[in-house]
XYZ file of C-alpha atoms in Angstrom:
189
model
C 21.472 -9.703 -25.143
C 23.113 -6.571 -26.683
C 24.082 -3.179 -24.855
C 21.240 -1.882 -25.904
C 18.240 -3.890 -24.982
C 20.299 -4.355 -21.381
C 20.368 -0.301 -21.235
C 16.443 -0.544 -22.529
C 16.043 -3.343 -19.755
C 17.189 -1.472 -16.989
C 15.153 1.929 -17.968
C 12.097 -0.006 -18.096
C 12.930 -1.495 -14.539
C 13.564 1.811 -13.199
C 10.605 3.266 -14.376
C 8.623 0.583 -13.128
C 10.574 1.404 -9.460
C 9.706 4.946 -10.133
C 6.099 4.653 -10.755
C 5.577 1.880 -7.531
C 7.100 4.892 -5.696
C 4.656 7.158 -6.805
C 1.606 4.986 -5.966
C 3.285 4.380 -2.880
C 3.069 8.039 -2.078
C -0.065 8.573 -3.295
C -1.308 5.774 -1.180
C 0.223 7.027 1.594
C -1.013 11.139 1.056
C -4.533 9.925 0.494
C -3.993 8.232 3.954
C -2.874 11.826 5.479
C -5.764 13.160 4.283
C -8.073 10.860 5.772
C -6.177 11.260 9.249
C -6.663 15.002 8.702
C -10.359 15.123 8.421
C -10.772 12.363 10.860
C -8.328 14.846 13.228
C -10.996 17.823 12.451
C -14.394 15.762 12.566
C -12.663 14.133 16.045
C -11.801 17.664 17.402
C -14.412 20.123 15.972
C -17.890 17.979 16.061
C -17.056 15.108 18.343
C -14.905 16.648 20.692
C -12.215 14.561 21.480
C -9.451 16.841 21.189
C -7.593 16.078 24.443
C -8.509 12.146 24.102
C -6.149 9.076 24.005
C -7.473 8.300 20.547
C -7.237 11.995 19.280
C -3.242 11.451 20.880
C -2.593 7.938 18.929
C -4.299 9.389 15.795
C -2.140 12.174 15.991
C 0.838 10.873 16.465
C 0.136 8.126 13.325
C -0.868 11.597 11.092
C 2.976 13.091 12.425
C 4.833 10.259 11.562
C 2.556 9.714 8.257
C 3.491 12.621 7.544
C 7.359 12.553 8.081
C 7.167 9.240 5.848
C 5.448 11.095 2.567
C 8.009 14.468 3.490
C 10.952 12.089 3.157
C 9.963 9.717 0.109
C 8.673 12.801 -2.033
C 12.558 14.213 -1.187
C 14.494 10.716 -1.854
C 12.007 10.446 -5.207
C 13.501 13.838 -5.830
C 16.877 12.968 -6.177
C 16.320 9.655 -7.291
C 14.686 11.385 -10.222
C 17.749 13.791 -10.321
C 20.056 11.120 -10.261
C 18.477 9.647 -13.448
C 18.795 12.612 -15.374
C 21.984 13.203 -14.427
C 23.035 10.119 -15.043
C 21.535 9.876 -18.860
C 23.454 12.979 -19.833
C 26.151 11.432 -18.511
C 25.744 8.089 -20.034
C 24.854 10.200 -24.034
C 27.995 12.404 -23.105
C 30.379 9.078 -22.628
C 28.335 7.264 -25.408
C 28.472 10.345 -27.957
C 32.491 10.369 -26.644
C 32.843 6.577 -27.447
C 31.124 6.552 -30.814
C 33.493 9.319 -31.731
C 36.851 7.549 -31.203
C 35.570 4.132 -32.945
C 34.117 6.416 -35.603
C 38.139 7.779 -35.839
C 39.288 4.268 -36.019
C 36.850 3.347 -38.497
C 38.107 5.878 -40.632
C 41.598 5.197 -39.755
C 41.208 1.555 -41.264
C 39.482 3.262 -44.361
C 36.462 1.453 -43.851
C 33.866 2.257 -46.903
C 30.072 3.842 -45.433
C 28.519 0.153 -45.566
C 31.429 -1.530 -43.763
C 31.305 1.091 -40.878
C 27.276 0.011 -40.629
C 28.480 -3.511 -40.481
C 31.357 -3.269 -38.411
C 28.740 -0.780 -36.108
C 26.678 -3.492 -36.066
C 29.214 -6.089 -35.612
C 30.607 -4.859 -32.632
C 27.104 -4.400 -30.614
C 26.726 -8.273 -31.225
C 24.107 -8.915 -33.570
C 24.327 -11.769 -35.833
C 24.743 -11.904 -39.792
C 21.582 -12.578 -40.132
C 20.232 -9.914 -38.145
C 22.586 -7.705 -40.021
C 20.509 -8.783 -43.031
C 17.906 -8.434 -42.045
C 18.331 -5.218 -40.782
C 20.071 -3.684 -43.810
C 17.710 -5.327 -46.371
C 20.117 -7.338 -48.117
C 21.025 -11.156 -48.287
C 23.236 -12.522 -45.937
C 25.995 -13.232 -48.246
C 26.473 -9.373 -48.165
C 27.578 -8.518 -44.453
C 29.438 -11.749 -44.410
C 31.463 -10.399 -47.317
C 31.713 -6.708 -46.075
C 32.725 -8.493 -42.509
C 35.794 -10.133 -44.585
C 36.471 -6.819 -45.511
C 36.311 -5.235 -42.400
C 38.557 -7.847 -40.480
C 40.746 -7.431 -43.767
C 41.425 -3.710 -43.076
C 41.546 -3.694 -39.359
C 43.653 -6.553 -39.565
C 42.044 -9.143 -37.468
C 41.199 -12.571 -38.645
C 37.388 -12.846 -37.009
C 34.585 -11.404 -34.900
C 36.205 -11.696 -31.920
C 39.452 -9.916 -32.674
C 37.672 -7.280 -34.669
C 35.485 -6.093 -31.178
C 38.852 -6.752 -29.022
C 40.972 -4.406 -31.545
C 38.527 -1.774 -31.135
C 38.229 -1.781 -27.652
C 41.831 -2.454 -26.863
C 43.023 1.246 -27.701
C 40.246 2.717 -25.209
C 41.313 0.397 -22.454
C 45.189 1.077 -23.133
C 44.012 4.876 -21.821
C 43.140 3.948 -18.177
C 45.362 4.678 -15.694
C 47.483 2.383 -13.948
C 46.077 3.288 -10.827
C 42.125 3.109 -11.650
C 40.422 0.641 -9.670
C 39.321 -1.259 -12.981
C 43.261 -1.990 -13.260
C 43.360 -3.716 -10.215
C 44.774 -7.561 -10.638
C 42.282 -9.160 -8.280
C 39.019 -7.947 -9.723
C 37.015 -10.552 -12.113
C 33.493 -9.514 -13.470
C 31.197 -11.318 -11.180
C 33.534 -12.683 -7.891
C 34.598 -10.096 -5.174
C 38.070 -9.733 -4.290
C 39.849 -11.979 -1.675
């Protein structure tokens, strides 16, 4: 699976949190307003305002209450959040693209061989390539020779790691993503 249809995976899944959220809370005001005119028809027709049900019900349409106030303000800032961090993640994309984009031209790489190479480095196949340009796939197996020529890399593999190894020589020493013990997927000792 490729950046983007992980990126694509996670916005749908968020989305999908999002909108349970928002059936949740209108579940839950639909509820309030059920315990409000069950409050009035209890204290205006039936008379039962200083009853032990009228003190329960009460108490449930308080703390109903509470609930919705405090999920419509997390939704809020979950909702926020997102937006913030979309900006964030097109900033740092848009930032990213740019110093490839340098390195790309810093190879000398031709307008069809940066497509490739693009398209090389976010994983898809030859064939995809192809498929995607229009073209046999003969073609972006030769402009991948080229590529790998001019960056100086023998394959796939070496071509991604070349590209990425500049933007990983920038973090500091001291950034957690430096630190020895940390593997992708096990927790430190």
């Amino acid at each position: 699976m490729d950046n983007s249809q992980e990126i694509g995976r996670l916005e749908r899944r968020t989305k999908n949190h999002v909108r349970v959220r928002i059936f949740g809370l209108a579940a839950l005001s639909a509820m309030i307003l059920f315990f409000i005119y069950d409050l009035a028809v209890d204290a205006l027709l039936e008379g039962e305002f200083a009853t032990f049900h009228f003190a329960i019900e009460s108490i449930v349409f308080v703390g109903a209450s509470i609930v919705l106030v405090l999920n419509v303000r997390d939704l809020r800032r979950l909702r926020e959040r997102l937006v913030w961090e979309e900006r964030r993640n097109r900033g740092l994309s848009g930032a990213l693209a740019e110093v490839i984009g340098e390195q790309m031209d810093e190879w000398g790489f031709t307008r069809s061989e940066k497509n490739v190479a693009w398209l090389i480095a976010k994983g898809y196949r030859f064939t995809e390539i192809a498929e995607l340009r229009g073209v046999k796939e003969s073609t972006p197996r030769l402009q991948a020779t080229s590529v790998y020529a001019k960056a100086g890399v023998s394959g796939r593999a070496e071509f991604v790691a070349e590209i990425l190894q500049p933007l990983l020589m920038t973090i500091p020493e001291s950034s957690p993503t430096n630190d020895k013990n940390r593997f992708v997927g096990t927790e430190p000792s």
